[in-house]
């Protein structure tokens, strides 16, 4: 799992930098006890009858807005729908780039957006063995991985 997370971290850094002009950092300095409302996007990578990886990405409202503005090159007329579509596209690109690390035979699921979730304590949810805690634009970004 540690190697998987390191590869995933590289993919995330590359996608956010190249696609959204955002430069994530390691999140060791983030206060894990802040109440923050997140938009959760889930995407799966699977091989029939074998391992399924489920990635759950947690974006703050500000991160979603900034990613959308940078991606579209505009700051006006940014709707909630545009932000949601941008977050799903980010998950899709992260999943697709991660998929390239596998041999053929794996497939990428369709990103699903969950409604805003208030996570009262990131520290109750985040585990370094199964997730990444990063900082983007001064706010925590969380990615959790489930393996079935």
Coordinates of N, CA, C and O in Angstrom, one line a residue:
X1 N 0.8 -1.2 0.0 CA 0.0 0.0 0.0 C 0.9 1.3 0.0 O 0.5 2.2 -0.6
X2 N 2.0 1.2 0.7 CA 2.9 2.4 0.7 C 3.4 2.8 -0.6 O 3.4 4.0 -1.0
X3 N 3.8 1.8 -1.5 CA 4.2 2.1 -2.8 C 3.1 2.7 -3.7 O 3.2 3.6 -4.4
X4 N 1.9 2.1 -3.5 CA 0.7 2.5 -4.2 C 0.4 4.0 -3.9 O 0.2 4.8 -4.8
X5 N 0.5 4.4 -2.6 CA 0.3 5.8 -2.2 C 1.3 6.7 -2.7 O 1.0 7.8 -3.1
X6 N 2.6 6.3 -2.7 CA 3.6 7.1 -3.3 C 3.4 7.4 -4.8 O 3.6 8.5 -5.2
X7 N 3.1 6.3 -5.5 CA 2.8 6.5 -6.9 C 1.6 7.4 -7.1 O 1.6 8.3 -8.0
X8 N 0.6 7.2 -6.3 CA -0.6 8.1 -6.4 C -0.3 9.5 -6.1 O -0.8 10.4 -6.7
X9 N 0.5 9.7 -5.1 CA 0.9 11.1 -4.8 C 1.6 11.8 -5.9 O 1.4 12.9 -6.3
X10 N 2.5 11.1 -6.6 CA 3.2 11.6 -7.8 C 2.2 12.0 -8.9 O 2.3 13.1 -9.5
X11 N 1.2 11.1 -9.1 CA 0.2 11.4 -10.1 C -0.6 12.6 -9.7 O -0.9 13.5 -10.6
X12 N -1.0 12.7 -8.5 CA -1.8 13.9 -8.0 C -1.0 15.2 -8.2 O -1.6 16.2 -8.7
X13 N 0.2 15.2 -7.8 CA 1.0 16.4 -7.9 C 1.1 16.8 -9.4 O 0.9 18.0 -9.7
X14 N 1.4 15.8 -10.3 CA 1.5 16.1 -11.7 C 0.2 16.7 -12.3 O 0.2 17.7 -13.0
X15 N -0.9 16.0 -12.0 CA -2.2 16.5 -12.5 C -2.6 17.9 -12.0 O -3.0 18.7 -12.8
X16 N -2.4 18.1 -10.7 CA -2.8 19.4 -10.2 C -1.9 20.5 -10.7 O -2.4 21.6 -11.0
X17 N -0.6 20.2 -10.9 CA 0.3 21.2 -11.4 C 0.0 21.5 -12.9 O 0.0 22.6 -13.3
X18 N -0.1 20.4 -13.7 CA -0.2 20.6 -15.1 C -1.6 21.0 -15.6 O -1.7 21.8 -16.5
X19 N -2.6 20.6 -14.9 CA -4.0 20.8 -15.4 C -4.6 22.0 -14.7 O -5.4 22.7 -15.3
X20 N -4.3 22.2 -13.4 CA -5.0 23.3 -12.6 C -4.1 24.4 -12.1 O -4.5 25.3 -11.5
X21 N -2.8 24.2 -12.4 CA -1.8 25.2 -12.0 C -1.8 25.5 -10.4 O -1.7 26.6 -9.9
X22 N -2.0 24.4 -9.7 CA -2.1 24.4 -8.3 C -0.9 23.4 -7.8 O -0.7 22.4 -8.4
X23 N -0.2 23.9 -6.8 CA 1.0 23.1 -6.4 C 0.8 22.6 -4.9 O 1.0 23.3 -4.0
X24 N 0.3 21.3 -4.8 CA 0.1 20.7 -3.5 C 1.4 20.6 -2.8 O 2.5 20.5 -3.3
X25 N 1.2 20.5 -1.5 CA 2.4 20.2 -0.6 C 2.0 19.1 0.4 O 0.8 18.9 0.6
X26 N 3.0 18.5 1.0 CA 2.6 17.6 2.1 C 1.9 18.3 3.2 O 2.1 19.4 3.5
X27 N 0.9 17.6 3.8 CA 0.0 18.2 4.8 C 0.4 18.0 6.2 O -0.5 18.0 7.0
X28 N 1.6 17.8 6.6 CA 2.0 17.6 8.0 C 1.6 18.7 8.9 O 1.4 18.6 10.1
X29 N 1.6 19.9 8.4 CA 1.4 21.1 9.2 C -0.1 21.5 9.3 O -0.4 22.5 10.0
X30 N -1.0 20.7 8.7 CA -2.4 21.0 8.7 C -3.0 20.6 10.1 O -2.7 19.6 10.6
X31 N -3.8 21.5 10.6 CA -4.6 21.2 11.9 C -5.6 20.1 11.5 O -6.6 20.5 10.8
X32 N -5.5 18.9 12.0 CA -6.4 17.9 11.6 C -7.8 17.9 12.3 O -8.6 17.1 12.0
X33 N -8.0 18.9 13.2 CA -9.2 18.9 14.0 C -10.1 20.0 13.5 O -11.1 20.3 14.2
X34 N -9.9 20.7 12.4 CA -10.8 21.7 11.9 C -12.0 21.1 11.3 O -12.0 20.1 10.6
X35 N -13.1 21.8 11.5 CA -14.4 21.4 10.8 C -14.3 22.0 9.4 O -14.2 23.2 9.2
X36 N -14.4 21.2 8.4 CA -14.4 21.6 7.0 C -15.5 20.9 6.2 O -15.6 19.6 6.4
X37 N -16.1 21.6 5.3 CA -17.1 20.9 4.4 C -16.4 20.5 3.1 O -15.7 21.3 2.5
X38 N -16.5 19.2 2.8 CA -15.8 18.7 1.6 C -16.8 18.2 0.6 O -17.9 17.7 0.9
X39 N -16.4 18.3 -0.7 CA -17.1 17.6 -1.8 C -16.2 16.4 -2.0 O -15.0 16.4 -2.2
X40 N -16.9 15.2 -1.9 CA -16.2 13.9 -2.1 C -16.5 13.4 -3.5 O -17.6 13.4 -3.9
X41 N -15.4 13.0 -4.2 CA -15.5 12.4 -5.5 C -14.9 11.0 -5.4 O -13.8 10.9 -4.9
X42 N -15.6 10.0 -5.8 CA -15.1 8.6 -5.7 C -15.0 8.1 -7.1 O -15.8 8.3 -8.0
X43 N -13.9 7.3 -7.4 CA -13.6 6.7 -8.7 C -13.0 5.3 -8.4 O -12.2 5.2 -7.4
X44 N -13.3 4.3 -9.2 CA -12.7 3.0 -9.0 C -11.9 2.6 -10.2 O -12.1 3.0 -11.3
X45 N -10.9 1.7 -9.8 CA -10.1 1.0 -10.8 C -10.2 -0.5 -10.5 O -10.0 -0.9 -9.4
X46 N -10.6 -1.2 -11.5 CA -10.9 -2.6 -11.2 C -10.4 -3.6 -12.4 O -10.3 -3.1 -13.5
X47 N -10.3 -4.8 -12.0 CA -10.0 -5.9 -13.0 C -11.0 -7.0 -12.6 O -11.1 -7.3 -11.4
X48 N -11.7 -7.5 -13.6 CA -12.8 -8.5 -13.4 C -12.3 -9.6 -12.5 O -11.3 -10.3 -12.8
X49 N -13.0 -9.8 -11.4 CA -12.7 -10.9 -10.5 C -11.4 -10.7 -9.7 O -11.0 -11.6 -9.0
X50 N -10.8 -9.5 -9.8 CA -9.6 -9.3 -9.0 C -9.7 -8.0 -8.1 O -10.8 -7.6 -7.8
X51 N -8.6 -7.5 -7.8 CA -8.6 -6.3 -6.9 C -9.3 -5.1 -7.5 O -9.2 -4.8 -8.7
X52 N -10.1 -4.4 -6.6 CA -10.7 -3.2 -7.0 C -10.1 -2.1 -6.0 O -10.1 -2.3 -4.8
X53 N -9.7 -1.0 -6.6 CA -9.2 0.2 -5.9 C -10.3 1.2 -5.9 O -10.7 1.6 -7.0
X54 N -10.7 1.7 -4.8 CA -11.6 2.8 -4.8 C -10.9 4.1 -4.2 O -10.4 4.0 -3.1
X55 N -10.8 5.1 -5.0 CA -10.2 6.3 -4.5 C -11.3 7.3 -4.1 O -12.2 7.5 -4.9
X56 N -11.2 7.9 -3.0 CA -12.1 8.9 -2.5 C -11.3 10.2 -2.3 O -10.4 10.2 -1.4
X57 N -11.6 11.2 -3.1 CA -11.0 12.5 -3.0 C -11.9 13.5 -2.3 O -13.0 13.6 -2.7
X58 N -11.3 14.2 -1.4 CA -12.1 15.2 -0.7 C -11.5 16.6 -0.9 O -10.4 16.9 -0.6
X59 N -12.3 17.5 -1.6 CA -12.0 18.8 -2.0 C -12.8 19.8 -1.2 O -14.0 19.6 -1.0
X60 N -12.2 20.9 -0.8 CA -12.9 22.0 -0.1 C -13.6 22.8 -1.2 O -13.2 22.7 -2.4
X61 N -14.5 23.6 -0.8 CA -15.3 24.5 -1.7 C -14.3 25.4 -2.4 O -14.3 25.6 -3.6
X62 N -13.3 26.0 -1.7 CA -12.3 26.9 -2.2 C -11.4 26.2 -3.2 O -11.1 26.8 -4.3
X63 N -11.0 25.0 -2.9 CA -10.2 24.3 -3.9 C -10.9 24.0 -5.2 O -10.4 24.2 -6.3
X64 N -12.2 23.6 -5.1 CA -13.0 23.3 -6.3 C -13.1 24.6 -7.1 O -13.0 24.5 -8.3
X65 N -13.4 25.7 -6.5 CA -13.6 26.9 -7.2 C -12.2 27.3 -7.9 O -12.2 27.7 -9.1
X66 N -11.1 27.3 -7.2 CA -9.8 27.7 -7.8 C -9.5 26.7 -8.9 O -9.0 27.2 -10.0
X67 N -9.7 25.4 -8.7 CA -9.4 24.5 -9.8 C -10.2 24.8 -11.1 O -9.7 24.8 -12.2
X68 N -11.5 25.1 -10.9 CA -12.4 25.4 -12.0 C -11.9 26.7 -12.7 O -11.9 26.8 -13.9
X69 N -11.6 27.7 -11.9 CA -11.2 29.0 -12.5 C -9.9 28.8 -13.3 O -9.8 29.3 -14.4
X70 N -9.0 28.1 -12.7 CA -7.7 27.8 -13.4 C -7.9 27.0 -14.7 O -7.2 27.2 -15.7
X71 N -8.7 26.0 -14.6 CA -8.9 25.0 -15.7 C -9.6 25.7 -16.8 O -9.3 25.5 -18.0
X72 N -10.6 26.6 -16.5 CA -11.4 27.2 -17.6 C -10.8 28.6 -18.0 O -11.2 29.2 -19.0
X73 N -9.9 29.1 -17.2 CA -9.2 30.4 -17.5 C -10.2 31.6 -17.3 O -10.1 32.6 -18.0
X74 N -11.1 31.4 -16.4 CA -12.0 32.5 -16.1 C -12.4 32.5 -14.6 O -12.4 31.5 -14.0
X75 N -12.8 33.7 -14.1 CA -13.2 33.8 -12.7 C -14.6 34.2 -12.6 O -15.2 34.1 -11.5
X76 N -15.3 34.6 -13.7 CA -16.7 34.9 -13.6 C -17.5 33.8 -14.1 O -17.1 32.9 -14.9
X77 N -18.8 33.8 -13.7 CA -19.8 32.8 -14.1 C -19.4 31.3 -13.8 O -19.6 30.4 -14.6
X78 N -18.7 31.2 -12.7 CA -18.4 29.8 -12.2 C -19.5 29.3 -11.4 O -19.8 29.9 -10.3
X79 N -20.2 28.3 -11.9 CA -21.4 27.8 -11.2 C -21.0 26.5 -10.4 O -19.9 25.9 -10.6
X80 N -21.9 26.1 -9.5 CA -21.7 24.9 -8.7 C -21.6 23.7 -9.6 O -20.8 22.8 -9.4
X81 N -22.4 23.7 -10.7 CA -22.3 22.6 -11.7 C -20.9 22.5 -12.3 O -20.4 21.4 -12.5
X82 N -20.4 23.7 -12.7 CA -19.0 23.7 -13.3 C -18.0 23.2 -12.4 O -17.1 22.4 -12.7
X83 N -18.1 23.6 -11.1 CA -17.1 23.1 -10.1 C -17.2 21.6 -9.9 O -16.2 20.9 -9.9
X84 N -18.5 21.1 -9.8 CA -18.7 19.6 -9.7 C -18.1 18.9 -10.9 O -17.5 17.8 -10.7
X85 N -18.3 19.4 -12.1 CA -17.8 18.7 -13.3 C -16.3 18.7 -13.3 O -15.6 17.8 -13.7
X86 N -15.7 19.8 -12.9 CA -14.2 19.9 -12.8 C -13.7 18.9 -11.8 O -12.7 18.3 -12.1
X87 N -14.3 18.8 -10.7 CA -13.8 17.8 -9.7 C -13.9 16.4 -10.2 O -13.0 15.6 -10.0
X88 N -15.0 16.1 -10.9 CA -15.1 14.8 -11.5 C -14.1 14.5 -12.6 O -13.5 13.4 -12.7
X89 N -13.8 15.6 -13.3 CA -12.8 15.5 -14.4 C -11.4 15.3 -13.7 O -10.6 14.5 -14.2
X90 N -11.1 16.0 -12.6 CA -9.9 15.8 -11.9 C -9.7 14.3 -11.4 O -8.7 13.7 -11.6
X91 N -10.8 13.8 -10.9 CA -10.7 12.4 -10.4 C -10.5 11.4 -11.6 O -9.8 10.5 -11.5
X92 N -11.2 11.7 -12.7 CA -11.0 10.9 -13.9 C -9.6 10.9 -14.4 O -9.0 9.9 -14.7
X93 N -9.0 12.1 -14.5 CA -7.6 12.2 -14.9 C -6.6 11.6 -14.0 O -5.7 10.9 -14.4
X94 N -6.8 11.8 -12.7 CA -6.0 11.1 -11.7 C -6.1 9.6 -11.8 O -5.1 8.9 -11.9
X95 N -7.3 9.1 -11.9 CA -7.5 7.6 -12.1 C -6.9 7.1 -13.4 O -6.3 6.1 -13.4
X96 N -7.1 7.9 -14.5 CA -6.5 7.4 -15.7 C -5.0 7.4 -15.7 O -4.4 6.5 -16.2
X97 N -4.4 8.4 -15.1 CA -2.9 8.4 -15.0 C -2.4 7.3 -14.1 O -1.4 6.7 -14.4
X98 N -3.1 7.1 -13.1 CA -2.8 6.0 -12.2 C -2.9 4.6 -12.9 O -2.1 3.7 -12.7
X99 N -4.0 4.5 -13.7 CA -4.2 3.3 -14.4 C -3.1 2.9 -15.3 O -2.8 1.7 -15.6
X100 N -2.4 3.9 -15.9 CA -1.2 3.7 -16.7 C -0.1 2.9 -16.0 O 0.8 2.4 -16.7
X101 N -0.1 2.9 -14.7 CA 0.9 2.2 -14.0 C 0.7 0.7 -14.0 O 1.6 -0.1 -13.7
X102 N -0.6 0.3 -14.3 CA -0.9 -1.2 -14.3 C -0.7 -1.7 -15.7 O -0.7 -1.0 -16.7
X103 N -0.7 -3.1 -15.7 CA -0.7 -3.7 -17.0 C -2.1 -3.7 -17.5 O -3.0 -3.4 -16.8
X104 N -2.3 -4.0 -18.8 CA -3.6 -4.0 -19.4 C -4.6 -4.9 -18.7 O -4.2 -5.8 -18.0
X105 N -5.8 -4.6 -18.8 CA -6.9 -5.5 -18.2 C -7.6 -4.8 -17.1 O -8.6 -5.3 -16.7
X106 N -7.2 -3.6 -16.7 CA -7.9 -2.9 -15.7 C -8.8 -1.9 -16.3 O -8.5 -1.4 -17.4
X107 N -9.9 -1.5 -15.7 CA -10.8 -0.5 -16.2 C -11.0 0.6 -15.2 O -10.9 0.3 -14.0
X108 N -11.4 1.7 -15.7 CA -11.6 2.9 -14.9 C -13.1 3.2 -14.8 O -13.8 3.2 -15.8
X109 N -13.6 3.3 -13.5 CA -15.0 3.6 -13.3 C -15.4 5.0 -13.7 O -14.5 5.8 -14.0
X110 N -16.6 5.3 -13.5 CA -17.1 6.7 -13.8 C -17.1 7.4 -12.4 O -17.5 6.9 -11.4
X111 N -16.5 8.7 -12.4 CA -16.4 9.4 -11.2 C -17.8 9.7 -10.6 O -18.7 10.1 -11.4
X112 N -18.0 9.6 -9.3 CA -19.3 9.9 -8.7 C -19.0 11.0 -7.7 O -18.1 10.9 -6.8
X113 N -19.9 12.0 -7.7 CA -19.7 13.1 -6.7 C -20.8 12.9 -5.6 O -21.9 12.7 -5.9
X114 N -20.3 13.0 -4.4 CA -21.2 12.9 -3.3 C -21.4 14.4 -2.8 O -20.6 15.2 -3.0
X115 N -22.6 14.6 -2.1 CA -22.9 15.9 -1.7 C -21.9 16.4 -0.6 O -21.1 15.6 -0.1
X116 N -22.0 17.6 -0.3 CA -21.0 18.2 0.7 C -21.1 17.5 2.0 O -22.2 17.2 2.5
X117 N -20.0 17.1 2.5 CA -19.9 16.4 3.8 C -19.0 17.2 4.7 O -17.9 17.6 4.4
X118 N -19.6 17.5 5.9 CA -18.8 18.1 6.9 C -18.0 17.0 7.7 O -18.6 16.1 8.2
X119 N -16.7 17.1 7.6 CA -15.9 16.2 8.4 C -15.4 16.9 9.6 O -14.7 17.9 9.5
X120 N -16.0 16.5 10.8 CA -15.7 17.3 12.0 C -14.3 17.1 12.4 O -13.7 18.0 13.0
X121 N -13.7 16.0 12.2 CA -12.3 15.8 12.5 C -11.6 14.9 11.5 O -11.9 13.7 11.4
X122 N -10.8 15.5 10.7 CA -10.1 14.7 9.7 C -9.3 13.6 10.3 O -9.1 12.5 9.8
X123 N -8.8 13.9 11.5 CA -7.9 12.9 12.2 C -8.7 11.7 12.5 O -8.1 10.6 12.7
X124 N -10.0 11.7 12.6 CA -10.8 10.5 12.9 C -10.9 9.6 11.6 O -11.3 8.5 11.7
X125 N -10.7 10.2 10.5 CA -10.9 9.6 9.2 C -9.6 9.2 8.5 O -9.5 8.2 7.9
X126 N -8.6 10.0 8.7 CA -7.4 9.9 7.9 C -6.5 8.9 8.6 O -6.3 8.9 9.8
X127 N -6.0 7.9 7.8 CA -5.0 7.0 8.3 C -3.8 7.0 7.3 O -4.1 6.7 6.1
X128 N -2.6 7.2 7.7 CA -1.5 7.3 6.8 C -1.2 6.0 6.0 O -0.6 6.1 4.9
X129 N -1.7 4.9 6.5 CA -1.5 3.6 5.8 C -2.5 3.5 4.6 O -2.2 2.7 3.7
X130 N -3.6 4.2 4.6 CA -4.6 4.1 3.5 C -4.9 5.4 2.8 O -5.9 5.5 2.1
X131 N -4.2 6.5 3.1 CA -4.6 7.8 2.5 C -3.4 8.7 2.5 O -2.3 8.5 3.0
X132 N -3.7 9.8 1.8 CA -2.8 11.0 1.7 C -3.4 12.2 2.2 O -4.6 12.5 1.9
X133 N -2.7 13.0 3.0 CA -3.2 14.2 3.5 C -2.2 15.3 2.9 O -1.0 15.3 3.2
X134 N -2.7 16.1 2.0 CA -1.9 17.1 1.4 C -2.5 18.5 1.7 O -3.6 18.6 2.2
X135 N -1.8 19.5 1.3 CA -2.3 20.9 1.5 C -2.3 21.5 0.1 O -1.3 21.5 -0.7
X136 N -3.4 22.1 -0.2 CA -3.6 22.9 -1.5 C -4.2 24.2 -1.2 O -5.3 24.3 -0.6
X137 N -3.5 25.3 -1.5 CA -3.9 26.6 -1.3 C -4.3 26.9 0.2 O -5.3 27.5 0.5
X138 N -3.5 26.3 1.1 CA -3.7 26.6 2.5 C -4.8 25.8 3.2 O -5.1 26.0 4.4
X139 N -5.4 24.8 2.5 CA -6.4 24.0 3.0 C -6.1 22.5 2.8 O -5.5 22.2 1.8
X140 N -6.6 21.7 3.7 CA -6.3 20.3 3.6 C -7.1 19.6 2.4 O -8.2 20.0 2.1
X141 N -6.4 18.8 1.7 CA -6.9 17.9 0.6 C -6.7 16.5 1.1 O -5.6 16.1 1.5
X142 N -7.7 15.7 1.1 CA -7.6 14.3 1.6 C -7.9 13.3 0.5 O -8.9 13.5 -0.3
X143 N -7.2 12.2 0.4 CA -7.5 11.1 -0.5 C -7.4 9.9 0.3 O -6.4 9.6 1.0
X144 N -8.4 9.1 0.2 CA -8.4 7.8 0.9 C -8.6 6.7 -0.2 O -9.2 6.9 -1.2
X145 N -7.9 5.5 0.1 CA -7.9 4.4 -0.8 C -8.5 3.2 -0.1 O -8.1 2.9 1.0
X146 N -9.5 2.6 -0.7 CA -10.0 1.3 -0.2 C -9.7 0.2 -1.3 O -9.8 0.5 -2.5
X147 N -9.2 -0.9 -0.8 CA -8.9 -2.0 -1.6 C -9.8 -3.2 -1.3 O -9.9 -3.6 -0.2
X148 N -10.4 -3.7 -2.3 CA -11.3 -4.9 -2.1 C -10.7 -6.1 -2.9 O -10.2 -6.0 -3.9

